[in-house]
mmCIF file of C-alpha atoms in Angstrom:
data_model
loop_
_atom_site.group_PDB
_atom_site.id
_atom_site.type_symbol
_atom_site.label_atom_id
_atom_site.label_comp_id
_atom_site.label_asym_id
_atom_site.label_seq_id
_atom_site.Cartn_x
_atom_site.Cartn_y
_atom_site.Cartn_z
ATOM 1 C CA UNK A 196 0.000 0.000 0.000
ATOM 2 C CA UNK A 197 1.712 3.191 -1.145
ATOM 3 C CA UNK A 198 -0.977 5.676 -0.266
ATOM 4 C CA UNK A 199 -4.462 6.603 -1.311
ATOM 5 C CA UNK A 200 -7.669 6.590 0.677
ATOM 6 C CA UNK A 201 -7.406 6.142 4.465
ATOM 7 C CA UNK A 202 -11.014 4.912 4.629
ATOM 8 C CA UNK A 203 -10.026 1.806 2.642
ATOM 9 C CA UNK A 204 -7.512 0.835 5.340
ATOM 10 C CA UNK A 205 -10.094 1.513 8.041
ATOM 11 C CA UNK A 206 -12.495 -0.914 6.358
ATOM 12 C CA UNK A 207 -9.876 -3.690 6.607
ATOM 13 C CA UNK A 208 -8.996 -2.824 10.215
ATOM 14 C CA UNK A 209 -12.669 -3.157 11.279
ATOM 15 C CA UNK A 210 -12.410 -6.947 10.926
ATOM 16 C CA UNK A 211 -9.515 -7.104 13.420
ATOM 17 C CA UNK A 212 -11.179 -5.081 16.193
ATOM 18 C CA UNK A 213 -13.053 -5.978 19.330
ATOM 19 C CA UNK A 214 -13.426 -2.332 20.393
ATOM 20 C CA UNK A 215 -13.291 1.022 18.593
ATOM 21 C CA UNK A 216 -9.861 2.553 17.877
ATOM 22 C CA UNK A 217 -8.624 5.893 16.569
ATOM 23 C CA UNK A 218 -6.400 6.185 13.500
ATOM 24 C CA UNK A 219 -4.689 9.280 14.877
ATOM 25 C CA UNK A 220 -4.021 10.722 18.333
ATOM 26 C CA UNK A 221 -4.467 14.310 17.233
ATOM 27 C CA UNK A 222 -4.753 16.453 14.133
ATOM 28 C CA UNK A 223 -4.102 20.088 13.330
ATOM 29 C CA UNK A 224 -4.805 22.246 10.316
ATOM 30 C CA UNK A 225 -3.077 25.388 9.039
ATOM 31 C CA UNK A 226 -5.737 27.887 8.051
ATOM 32 C CA UNK A 227 -5.685 29.609 4.690
ATOM 33 C CA UNK A 228 -8.106 31.684 2.671
ATOM 34 C CA UNK A 229 -9.874 28.529 1.445
ATOM 35 C CA UNK A 230 -10.418 26.723 4.762
ATOM 36 C CA UNK A 231 -10.824 29.397 7.450
ATOM 37 C CA UNK A 232 -14.590 29.519 7.138
ATOM 38 C CA UNK A 233 -17.199 32.041 6.185
ATOM 39 C CA UNK A 234 -15.841 35.514 6.995
ATOM 40 C CA UNK A 235 -12.777 33.846 8.604
ATOM 41 C CA UNK A 236 -14.648 32.635 11.693
ATOM 42 C CA UNK A 237 -12.058 29.844 12.260
ATOM 43 C CA UNK A 238 -9.154 32.299 12.508
ATOM 44 C CA UNK A 239 -6.531 34.126 10.502
ATOM 45 C CA UNK A 240 -4.723 32.417 7.616
ATOM 46 C CA UNK A 241 -1.486 30.825 8.852
ATOM 47 C CA UNK A 242 -2.883 29.907 12.280
ATOM 48 C CA UNK A 243 -2.655 26.210 13.288
ATOM 49 C CA UNK A 244 -5.876 24.915 14.844
ATOM 50 C CA UNK A 245 -6.672 21.505 16.269
ATOM 51 C CA UNK A 246 -9.794 19.760 15.128
ATOM 52 C CA UNK A 247 -12.100 17.255 16.748
ATOM 53 C CA UNK A 248 -11.684 13.585 15.844
ATOM 54 C CA UNK A 249 -14.372 12.038 18.037
ATOM 55 C CA UNK A 250 -16.334 10.942 14.979
ATOM 56 C CA UNK A 251 -13.290 9.391 13.290
ATOM 57 C CA UNK A 252 -12.888 6.188 15.301
ATOM 58 C CA UNK A 253 -12.939 2.853 13.513
ATOM 59 C CA UNK A 254 -15.819 0.731 14.739
ATOM 60 C CA UNK A 255 -15.476 -3.074 14.885
ATOM 61 C CA UNK A 256 -17.224 -5.194 12.260
ATOM 62 C CA UNK A 257 -19.869 -7.724 13.249
ATOM 63 C CA UNK A 258 -18.215 -10.105 15.782
ATOM 64 C CA UNK A 259 -19.190 -13.079 13.632
ATOM 65 C CA UNK A 260 -17.010 -11.659 10.855
ATOM 66 C CA UNK A 261 -14.042 -10.907 13.141
ATOM 67 C CA UNK A 262 -10.690 -12.303 11.946
ATOM 68 C CA UNK A 263 -8.724 -13.791 14.838
ATOM 69 C CA UNK A 264 -5.648 -15.264 13.134
ATOM 70 C CA UNK A 265 -2.164 -13.755 13.012
ATOM 71 C CA UNK A 266 -1.795 -10.667 10.813
ATOM 72 C CA UNK A 267 1.435 -9.469 9.208
ATOM 73 C CA UNK A 268 1.678 -6.416 6.973
ATOM 74 C CA UNK A 269 4.618 -5.739 4.682
ATOM 75 C CA UNK A 270 5.971 -2.180 4.604
ATOM 76 C CA UNK A 271 8.966 -0.631 2.903
ATOM 77 C CA UNK A 272 10.359 2.615 1.515
ATOM 78 C CA UNK A 273 7.471 2.814 -0.964
ATOM 79 C CA UNK A 274 4.874 2.954 1.845
ATOM 80 C CA UNK A 275 3.484 6.501 2.139
ATOM 81 C CA UNK A 276 0.421 8.498 3.160
ATOM 82 C CA UNK A 277 -2.675 6.346 3.785
ATOM 83 C CA UNK A 278 -0.421 3.254 3.741
ATOM 84 C CA UNK A 279 1.450 4.713 6.718
ATOM 85 C CA UNK A 280 -1.791 5.617 8.479
ATOM 86 C CA UNK A 281 -2.879 1.986 8.019
ATOM 87 C CA UNK A 282 0.458 0.626 9.291
ATOM 88 C CA UNK A 283 0.678 2.881 12.380
ATOM 89 C CA UNK A 284 -2.923 2.101 13.327
ATOM 90 C CA UNK A 285 -2.201 -1.630 13.202
ATOM 91 C CA UNK A 286 1.143 -1.332 14.992
ATOM 92 C CA UNK A 287 0.113 1.096 17.738
ATOM 93 C CA UNK A 288 -3.016 -0.864 18.613
ATOM 94 C CA UNK A 289 -1.183 -4.218 18.508
ATOM 95 C CA UNK A 290 -3.390 -5.563 15.734
ATOM 96 C CA UNK A 291 -0.646 -6.796 13.414
ATOM 97 C CA UNK A 292 3.061 -7.346 13.050
ATOM 98 C CA UNK A 293 4.739 -4.980 10.607
ATOM 99 C CA UNK A 294 7.428 -6.686 8.560
ATOM 100 C CA UNK A 295 9.848 -5.404 5.956
ATOM 101 C CA UNK A 296 11.830 -2.177 5.823
ATOM 102 C CA UNK A 297 11.261 1.331 7.237
ATOM 103 C CA UNK A 298 8.684 3.397 5.355
ATOM 104 C CA UNK A 299 9.607 6.131 2.910
ATOM 105 C CA UNK A 300 7.325 8.617 4.612
ATOM 106 C CA UNK A 301 7.205 9.733 8.232
ATOM 107 C CA UNK A 302 5.078 7.963 10.850
ATOM 108 C CA UNK A 303 3.234 11.228 11.516
ATOM 109 C CA UNK A 304 1.521 12.277 8.311
ATOM 110 C CA UNK A 305 0.437 15.411 6.524
ATOM 111 C CA UNK A 306 -2.440 15.710 4.133
ATOM 112 C CA UNK A 307 -5.350 17.718 2.732
ATOM 113 C CA UNK A 308 -3.397 19.237 -0.136
ATOM 114 C CA UNK A 309 -4.616 22.736 -0.961
ATOM 115 C CA UNK A 310 -3.664 24.865 -3.965
ATOM 116 C CA UNK A 311 -1.779 28.030 -3.047
ATOM 117 C CA UNK A 312 -0.796 30.715 -5.538
ATOM 118 C CA UNK A 313 2.788 31.856 -5.023
ATOM 119 C CA UNK A 314 2.789 35.677 -4.902
ATOM 120 C CA UNK A 315 6.007 36.390 -6.835
ATOM 121 C CA UNK A 316 5.591 33.927 -9.711
ATOM 122 C CA UNK A 317 1.867 33.280 -9.854
ATOM 123 C CA UNK A 318 2.613 29.535 -9.909
ATOM 124 C CA UNK A 319 0.256 27.245 -8.044
ATOM 125 C CA UNK A 320 1.776 24.969 -5.414
ATOM 126 C CA UNK A 321 -0.097 22.218 -3.589
ATOM 127 C CA UNK A 322 0.695 22.409 0.099
ATOM 128 C CA UNK A 323 -0.395 20.046 2.877
ATOM 129 C CA UNK A 324 -2.548 21.915 5.385
ATOM 130 C CA UNK A 325 -3.124 19.140 7.931
ATOM 131 C CA UNK A 326 -0.873 17.102 10.182
ATOM 132 C CA UNK A 327 -1.833 13.836 11.847
ATOM 133 C CA UNK A 328 -0.085 12.251 14.853
ATOM 134 C CA UNK A 329 0.041 8.439 14.955
ATOM 135 C CA UNK A 330 -2.297 6.704 17.446
ATOM 136 C CA UNK A 331 0.415 6.204 20.093
ATOM 137 C CA UNK A 332 0.961 9.967 20.249
ATOM 138 C CA UNK A 333 4.684 9.521 19.468
ATOM 139 C CA UNK A 334 5.827 12.842 17.992
ATOM 140 C CA UNK A 335 9.275 11.705 16.826
ATOM 141 C CA UNK A 336 10.130 12.547 13.238
ATOM 142 C CA UNK A 337 11.048 9.414 11.342
ATOM 143 C CA UNK A 338 9.741 6.476 9.351
ATOM 144 C CA UNK A 339 7.571 3.638 10.616
ATOM 145 C CA UNK A 340 9.968 0.923 11.801
ATOM 146 C CA UNK A 341 8.874 -2.676 11.165
ATOM 147 C CA UNK A 342 8.598 -5.120 14.068
ATOM 148 C CA UNK A 343 10.347 -7.743 11.928
ATOM 149 C CA UNK A 344 13.023 -6.173 9.712
ATOM 150 C CA UNK A 345 13.813 -7.525 6.265
ATOM 151 C CA UNK A 346 17.044 -6.372 4.584
ATOM 152 C CA UNK A 347 17.213 -4.617 1.221
ATOM 153 C CA UNK A 348 19.062 -7.586 -0.318
ATOM 154 C CA UNK A 349 16.535 -10.148 0.884
ATOM 155 C CA UNK A 350 15.105 -12.626 -1.583
ATOM 156 C CA UNK A 351 11.999 -14.846 -1.784
ATOM 157 C CA UNK A 352 13.384 -17.363 0.742
ATOM 158 C CA UNK A 353 13.935 -14.554 3.267
ATOM 159 C CA UNK A 354 10.395 -13.297 2.729
ATOM 160 C CA UNK A 355 9.013 -16.797 3.276
ATOM 161 C CA UNK A 356 11.018 -17.124 6.522
ATOM 162 C CA UNK A 357 9.746 -13.712 7.630
ATOM 163 C CA UNK A 358 6.148 -14.729 6.957
ATOM 164 C CA UNK A 359 6.637 -17.913 8.976
ATOM 165 C CA UNK A 360 8.086 -15.887 11.871
ATOM 166 C CA UNK A 361 5.136 -13.491 11.705
ATOM 167 C CA UNK A 362 2.629 -16.363 11.651
ATOM 168 C CA UNK A 363 4.200 -17.773 14.831
ATOM 169 C CA UNK A 364 3.608 -14.526 16.746
ATOM 170 C CA UNK A 365 0.523 -14.057 18.914
ATOM 171 C CA UNK A 366 -2.576 -12.701 17.197
ATOM 172 C CA UNK A 367 -2.653 -9.616 19.401
ATOM 173 C CA UNK A 368 0.556 -8.390 20.983
ATOM 174 C CA UNK A 369 -0.556 -7.588 24.552
ATOM 175 C CA UNK A 370 2.446 -5.371 25.285
ATOM 176 C CA UNK A 371 1.515 -3.117 22.365
ATOM 177 C CA UNK A 372 -2.274 -3.178 22.709
ATOM 178 C CA UNK A 373 -3.327 0.379 23.280
ATOM 179 C CA UNK A 374 -6.616 1.985 22.523
ATOM 180 C CA UNK A 375 -6.359 5.709 21.981
ATOM 181 C CA UNK A 376 -9.795 7.194 22.152
ATOM 182 C CA UNK A 377 -10.408 10.234 20.014
ATOM 183 C CA UNK A 378 -10.918 13.248 22.252
ATOM 184 C CA UNK A 379 -11.661 16.859 21.576
ATOM 185 C CA UNK A 380 -8.481 18.911 21.268
ATOM 186 C CA UNK A 381 -8.618 22.452 22.580
ATOM 187 C CA UNK A 382 -6.521 25.274 21.092
ATOM 188 C CA UNK A 383 -3.626 23.135 19.866
ATOM 189 C CA UNK A 384 -3.240 21.171 23.098
ATOM 190 C CA UNK A 385 -2.764 17.418 23.269
ATOM 191 C CA UNK A 386 -5.401 14.793 23.570
#
């Protein structure tokens, strides 16, 4: 998964859950002329504001459809955007083992690309206006690190061995199981 629609990953995650989980711990948005609301009621362009995520939890699927076997997800330097959101949600909530190599994008994501006209050239640049913090709340800047690393020179036999190691792990890793409930964020503060 290199990126795309975060809702697609959430639909898969539903079948691994026994209780609701959040995909992010917190989110903030930089205001601009296009997103600061009618007559600028949300604030001045350039201001960073937190927004409420209470309606963005992933709800479990019907318990009869719940998957209870081991889950391993492959990640590597081509994993970005919604793929990272999917991977951090699984890892931080202890729903799967991540295997492979560190992601190409950072564990904390940006998104909601907005067109901005550059004043000196008139060129249009697409700039991310939102930032999302992974479910654990870890603010470190860096890639998602797999639980089971796989080297860059690995071949099919190494991948098979990795999959066998992942299958031998517990379904849910109790030491990593953490449910981060989505809470209202006030004026840029934490959750």
